[in-house]
């Protein structure tokens, strides 16, 4: 399994469909910051999108992705935005909320959200506040096809429509995330496609228990030790062996929460010769002992319910 798929699966990162928006005339909405990734696809009309100090004009077929903890404004006139909680109140199971801003072109957008847990920090850290894919991009065309399929299912409400919509939304997020290196050629996601660093990252993720050494990883990159270490740190933000250690401990933290899993077994699966050596490494990275980390975590459902989706 490739590293991006591995991380998304390990984190249980699931995309869900949000209530979309239909509007006309002069209108704008203020969306609050959430702990999730938010994306939307412009299906009709035009709008202005503002995230922080960045403002962009969007039109049909454009897609955008907003990083966690970033509020944003969207509309044709951003001077007096309505709160999202007001706009999307009482929409129930409807596909869109509506704003009548008077005469003017019709606007329609639909999108969703994806929760990001601790394991997906590599993705979140690589994201700028805003990613925009314009309509002519190949990824945007694939996303448009997925949106066609999603809306078809929602409109006809056939058996399994929600499952298909969720799967389509998941694919849309993956398309947006993996298009990031083209838009921002730095960070972990871009490093996966680096012809020198990518093979080393793929090898680490494919076999984290292997006794990796700088020489071995540098050989995969066809670089000297010093060249590889410098290029890896620049691309990923960590030294190679620090990355190996942190990835192992990330896997360990997830494994320790599985029913019936023991510290000794996790240590063995990750290539440690003794439980004590594994415990020392785990405490150094995670700041707690493996046994404490093995205690049942707080309910993910409870955590997410505090950050309810109010649309877009």
mmCIF file of N, CA and C in Angstrom, residues 237-306:
data_model
loop_
_atom_site.group_PDB
_atom_site.id
_atom_site.type_symbol
_atom_site.label_atom_id
_atom_site.label_comp_id
_atom_site.label_asym_id
_atom_site.label_seq_id
_atom_site.Cartn_x
_atom_site.Cartn_y
_atom_site.Cartn_z
ATOM 1 N N UNK A 237 11.287 17.580 6.284
ATOM 2 C CA UNK A 237 11.281 18.345 7.524
ATOM 3 C C UNK A 237 11.824 17.609 8.711
ATOM 4 N N UNK A 238 12.336 16.394 8.497
ATOM 5 C CA UNK A 238 12.943 15.586 9.554
ATOM 6 C C UNK A 238 14.154 14.873 8.994
ATOM 7 N N UNK A 239 15.097 14.524 9.875
ATOM 8 C CA UNK A 239 16.204 13.681 9.466
ATOM 9 C C UNK A 239 15.665 12.280 9.146
ATOM 10 N N UNK A 240 16.304 11.544 8.245
ATOM 11 C CA UNK A 240 15.769 10.235 7.834
ATOM 12 C C UNK A 240 15.488 9.285 8.985
ATOM 13 N N UNK A 241 16.440 9.134 9.920
ATOM 14 C CA UNK A 241 16.235 8.167 10.993
ATOM 15 C C UNK A 241 15.211 8.664 12.006
ATOM 16 N N UNK A 242 15.071 9.976 12.147
ATOM 17 C CA UNK A 242 13.994 10.507 12.985
ATOM 18 C C UNK A 242 12.638 10.178 12.368
ATOM 19 N N UNK A 243 12.567 10.268 11.047
ATOM 20 C CA UNK A 243 11.317 9.939 10.365
ATOM 21 C C UNK A 243 10.970 8.466 10.569
ATOM 22 N N UNK A 244 11.964 7.600 10.418
ATOM 23 C CA UNK A 244 11.742 6.163 10.640
ATOM 24 C C UNK A 244 11.202 5.930 12.041
ATOM 25 N N UNK A 245 11.842 6.545 13.037
ATOM 26 C CA UNK A 245 11.429 6.366 14.428
ATOM 27 C C UNK A 245 10.010 6.881 14.651
ATOM 28 N N UNK A 246 9.705 8.076 14.166
ATOM 29 C CA UNK A 246 8.374 8.634 14.379
ATOM 30 C C UNK A 246 7.294 7.829 13.674
ATOM 31 N N UNK A 247 7.594 7.310 12.485
ATOM 32 C CA UNK A 247 6.597 6.493 11.791
ATOM 33 C C UNK A 247 6.354 5.183 12.536
ATOM 34 N N UNK A 248 7.416 4.559 13.042
ATOM 35 C CA UNK A 248 7.237 3.340 13.829
ATOM 36 C C UNK A 248 6.367 3.604 15.053
ATOM 37 N N UNK A 249 6.624 4.708 15.748
ATOM 38 C CA UNK A 249 5.870 4.990 16.970
ATOM 39 C C UNK A 249 4.431 5.376 16.663
ATOM 40 N N UNK A 250 4.196 5.985 15.507
ATOM 41 C CA UNK A 250 2.831 6.274 15.087
ATOM 42 C C UNK A 250 2.072 4.975 14.869
ATOM 43 N N UNK A 251 2.713 4.029 14.185
ATOM 44 C CA UNK A 251 2.107 2.716 13.994
ATOM 45 C C UNK A 251 1.891 2.009 15.327
ATOM 46 N N UNK A 252 2.857 2.142 16.220
ATOM 47 C CA UNK A 252 2.764 1.500 17.536
ATOM 48 C C UNK A 252 1.579 2.037 18.322
ATOM 49 N N UNK A 253 1.416 3.360 18.302
ATOM 50 C CA UNK A 253 0.308 3.959 19.055
ATOM 51 C C UNK A 253 -1.033 3.440 18.560
ATOM 52 N N UNK A 254 -1.175 3.289 17.249
ATOM 53 C CA UNK A 254 -2.409 2.741 16.701
ATOM 54 C C UNK A 254 -2.583 1.274 17.075
ATOM 55 N N UNK A 255 -1.489 0.501 16.963
ATOM 56 C CA UNK A 255 -1.555 -0.933 17.251
ATOM 57 C C UNK A 255 -1.904 -1.207 18.706
ATOM 58 N N UNK A 256 -1.416 -0.384 19.610
ATOM 59 C CA UNK A 256 -1.636 -0.605 21.041
ATOM 60 C C UNK A 256 -3.097 -0.474 21.442
ATOM 61 N N UNK A 257 -3.895 0.201 20.634
ATOM 62 C CA UNK A 257 -5.314 0.363 20.960
ATOM 63 C C UNK A 257 -6.155 -0.810 20.470
ATOM 64 N N UNK A 258 -5.557 -1.728 19.715
ATOM 65 C CA UNK A 258 -6.330 -2.867 19.222
ATOM 66 C C UNK A 258 -6.597 -3.863 20.340
ATOM 67 N N UNK A 259 -7.797 -4.440 20.402
ATOM 68 C CA UNK A 259 -8.133 -5.398 21.463
ATOM 69 C C UNK A 259 -7.160 -6.569 21.474
ATOM 70 N N UNK A 260 -6.690 -6.938 22.670
ATOM 71 C CA UNK A 260 -5.815 -8.093 22.827
ATOM 72 C C UNK A 260 -4.366 -7.853 22.479
ATOM 73 N N UNK A 261 -4.022 -6.664 22.011
ATOM 74 C CA UNK A 261 -2.643 -6.374 21.635
ATOM 75 C C UNK A 261 -1.807 -6.101 22.884
ATOM 76 N N UNK A 262 -0.606 -6.672 22.922
ATOM 77 C CA UNK A 262 0.298 -6.465 24.053
ATOM 78 C C UNK A 262 1.479 -5.595 23.626
ATOM 79 N N UNK A 263 2.117 -4.977 24.604
ATOM 80 C CA UNK A 263 3.291 -4.156 24.326
ATOM 81 C C UNK A 263 4.387 -5.006 23.701
ATOM 82 N N UNK A 264 4.571 -6.224 24.233
ATOM 83 C CA UNK A 264 5.616 -7.108 23.728
ATOM 84 C C UNK A 264 5.387 -7.459 22.259
ATOM 85 N N UNK A 265 4.145 -7.695 21.909
ATOM 86 C CA UNK A 265 3.845 -8.069 20.524
ATOM 87 C C UNK A 265 4.076 -6.894 19.576
ATOM 88 N N UNK A 266 3.662 -5.691 19.986
ATOM 89 C CA UNK A 266 3.891 -4.514 19.153
ATOM 90 C C UNK A 266 5.381 -4.286 18.958
ATOM 91 N N UNK A 267 6.140 -4.423 20.045
ATOM 92 C CA UNK A 267 7.595 -4.247 19.960
ATOM 93 C C UNK A 267 8.194 -5.224 18.949
ATOM 94 N N UNK A 268 7.750 -6.463 19.001
ATOM 95 C CA UNK A 268 8.269 -7.486 18.087
ATOM 96 C C UNK A 268 7.887 -7.167 16.645
ATOM 97 N N UNK A 269 6.642 -6.745 16.425
ATOM 98 C CA UNK A 269 6.180 -6.457 15.063
ATOM 99 C C UNK A 269 6.943 -5.301 14.438
ATOM 100 N N UNK A 270 7.445 -4.387 15.268
ATOM 101 C CA UNK A 270 8.154 -3.222 14.751
ATOM 102 C C UNK A 270 9.665 -3.379 14.788
ATOM 103 N N UNK A 271 10.117 -4.607 15.036
ATOM 104 C CA UNK A 271 11.530 -4.905 14.899
ATOM 105 C C UNK A 271 12.400 -4.645 16.110
ATOM 106 N N UNK A 272 11.791 -4.449 17.288
ATOM 107 C CA UNK A 272 12.586 -4.204 18.488
ATOM 108 C C UNK A 272 12.937 -5.523 19.162
ATOM 109 N N UNK A 273 14.187 -5.632 19.589
ATOM 110 C CA UNK A 273 14.671 -6.876 20.186
ATOM 111 C C UNK A 273 14.194 -7.058 21.611
ATOM 112 N N UNK A 274 13.767 -5.974 22.268
ATOM 113 C CA UNK A 274 13.288 -6.083 23.644
ATOM 114 C C UNK A 274 12.167 -5.087 23.884
ATOM 115 N N UNK A 275 11.314 -5.423 24.831
ATOM 116 C CA UNK A 275 10.214 -4.542 25.190
ATOM 117 C C UNK A 275 10.725 -3.241 25.802
ATOM 118 N N UNK A 276 11.831 -3.335 26.545
ATOM 119 C CA UNK A 276 12.380 -2.142 27.196
ATOM 120 C C UNK A 276 12.928 -1.150 26.160
ATOM 121 N N UNK A 277 13.595 -1.663 25.117
ATOM 122 C CA UNK A 277 14.106 -0.773 24.066
ATOM 123 C C UNK A 277 12.960 -0.087 23.337
ATOM 124 N N UNK A 278 11.905 -0.856 23.071
ATOM 125 C CA UNK A 278 10.732 -0.272 22.430
ATOM 126 C C UNK A 278 10.094 0.774 23.333
ATOM 127 N N UNK A 279 9.953 0.463 24.622
ATOM 128 C CA UNK A 279 9.334 1.395 25.560
ATOM 129 C C UNK A 279 10.086 2.707 25.649
ATOM 130 N N UNK A 280 11.422 2.629 25.658
ATOM 131 C CA UNK A 280 12.228 3.850 25.726
ATOM 132 C C UNK A 280 12.025 4.707 24.478
ATOM 133 N N UNK A 281 11.989 4.057 23.301
ATOM 134 C CA UNK A 281 11.779 4.783 22.055
ATOM 135 C C UNK A 281 10.388 5.419 22.028
ATOM 136 N N UNK A 282 9.396 4.674 22.501
ATOM 137 C CA UNK A 282 8.022 5.170 22.494
ATOM 138 C C UNK A 282 7.886 6.387 23.405
ATOM 139 N N UNK A 283 8.463 6.314 24.598
ATOM 140 C CA UNK A 283 8.378 7.441 25.530
ATOM 141 C C UNK A 283 9.094 8.671 24.977
ATOM 142 N N UNK A 284 10.213 8.456 24.280
ATOM 143 C CA UNK A 284 10.967 9.574 23.730
ATOM 144 C C UNK A 284 10.150 10.324 22.675
ATOM 145 N N UNK A 285 9.398 9.594 21.881
ATOM 146 C CA UNK A 285 8.622 10.216 20.804
ATOM 147 C C UNK A 285 7.251 10.681 21.275
ATOM 148 N N UNK A 286 6.561 9.830 22.023
ATOM 149 C CA UNK A 286 5.167 10.097 22.380
ATOM 150 C C UNK A 286 4.996 10.781 23.728
ATOM 151 N N UNK A 287 6.038 10.800 24.542
ATOM 152 C CA UNK A 287 5.951 11.465 25.826
ATOM 153 C C UNK A 287 5.154 10.717 26.867
ATOM 154 N N UNK A 288 4.873 9.454 26.621
ATOM 155 C CA UNK A 288 4.159 8.618 27.580
ATOM 156 C C UNK A 288 4.581 7.181 27.377
ATOM 157 N N UNK A 289 4.201 6.307 28.281
ATOM 158 C CA UNK A 289 4.601 4.907 28.160
ATOM 159 C C UNK A 289 3.644 4.161 27.236
ATOM 160 N N UNK A 290 4.106 3.047 26.649
ATOM 161 C CA UNK A 290 3.209 2.252 25.800
ATOM 162 C C UNK A 290 1.973 1.766 26.541
ATOM 163 N N UNK A 291 2.117 1.426 27.804
ATOM 164 C CA UNK A 291 0.971 0.908 28.552
ATOM 165 C C UNK A 291 -0.095 1.986 28.765
ATOM 166 N N UNK A 292 0.340 3.212 28.994
ATOM 167 C CA UNK A 292 -0.632 4.296 29.116
ATOM 168 C C UNK A 292 -1.313 4.562 27.768
ATOM 169 N N UNK A 293 -0.544 4.484 26.705
ATOM 170 C CA UNK A 293 -1.104 4.727 25.372
ATOM 171 C C UNK A 293 -2.094 3.642 24.977
ATOM 172 N N UNK A 294 -1.970 2.459 25.585
ATOM 173 C CA UNK A 294 -2.843 1.344 25.242
ATOM 174 C C UNK A 294 -4.235 1.473 25.847
ATOM 175 N N UNK A 295 -4.423 2.424 26.762
ATOM 176 C CA UNK A 295 -5.743 2.608 27.360
ATOM 177 C C UNK A 295 -6.721 3.097 26.304
ATOM 178 N N UNK A 296 -7.987 2.667 26.397
ATOM 179 C CA UNK A 296 -8.968 3.048 25.370
ATOM 180 C C UNK A 296 -9.049 4.556 25.214
ATOM 181 N N UNK A 297 -8.921 5.069 23.971
ATOM 182 C CA UNK A 297 -9.005 6.510 23.726
ATOM 183 C C UNK A 297 -10.419 7.020 23.868
ATOM 184 N N UNK A 298 -10.561 8.334 23.987
ATOM 185 C CA UNK A 298 -11.893 8.937 24.019
ATOM 186 C C UNK A 298 -12.611 8.632 22.722
ATOM 187 N N UNK A 299 -13.905 8.524 22.793
ATOM 188 C CA UNK A 299 -14.710 8.191 21.618
ATOM 189 C C UNK A 299 -14.511 9.214 20.508
ATOM 190 N N UNK A 300 -14.136 8.711 19.318
ATOM 191 C CA UNK A 300 -13.986 9.599 18.163
ATOM 192 C C UNK A 300 -15.309 10.250 17.825
ATOM 193 N N UNK A 301 -16.405 9.483 18.002
ATOM 194 C CA UNK A 301 -17.719 10.027 17.712
ATOM 195 C C UNK A 301 -18.018 11.226 18.589
ATOM 196 N N UNK A 302 -17.663 11.117 19.899
ATOM 197 C CA UNK A 302 -17.901 12.228 20.806
ATOM 198 C C UNK A 302 -17.076 13.437 20.403
ATOM 199 N N UNK A 303 -15.805 13.209 20.020
ATOM 200 C CA UNK A 303 -14.940 14.309 19.633
ATOM 201 C C UNK A 303 -15.495 15.031 18.407
ATOM 202 N N UNK A 304 -16.000 14.282 17.438
ATOM 203 C CA UNK A 304 -16.476 14.881 16.203
ATOM 204 C C UNK A 304 -17.791 15.598 16.383
ATOM 205 N N UNK A 305 -18.622 15.108 17.337
ATOM 206 C CA UNK A 305 -19.927 15.718 17.511
ATOM 207 C C UNK A 305 -19.810 17.156 17.992
ATOM 208 N N UNK A 306 -18.692 17.491 18.652
ATOM 209 C CA UNK A 306 -18.500 18.861 19.138
ATOM 210 C C UNK A 306 -18.164 19.813 17.994
#
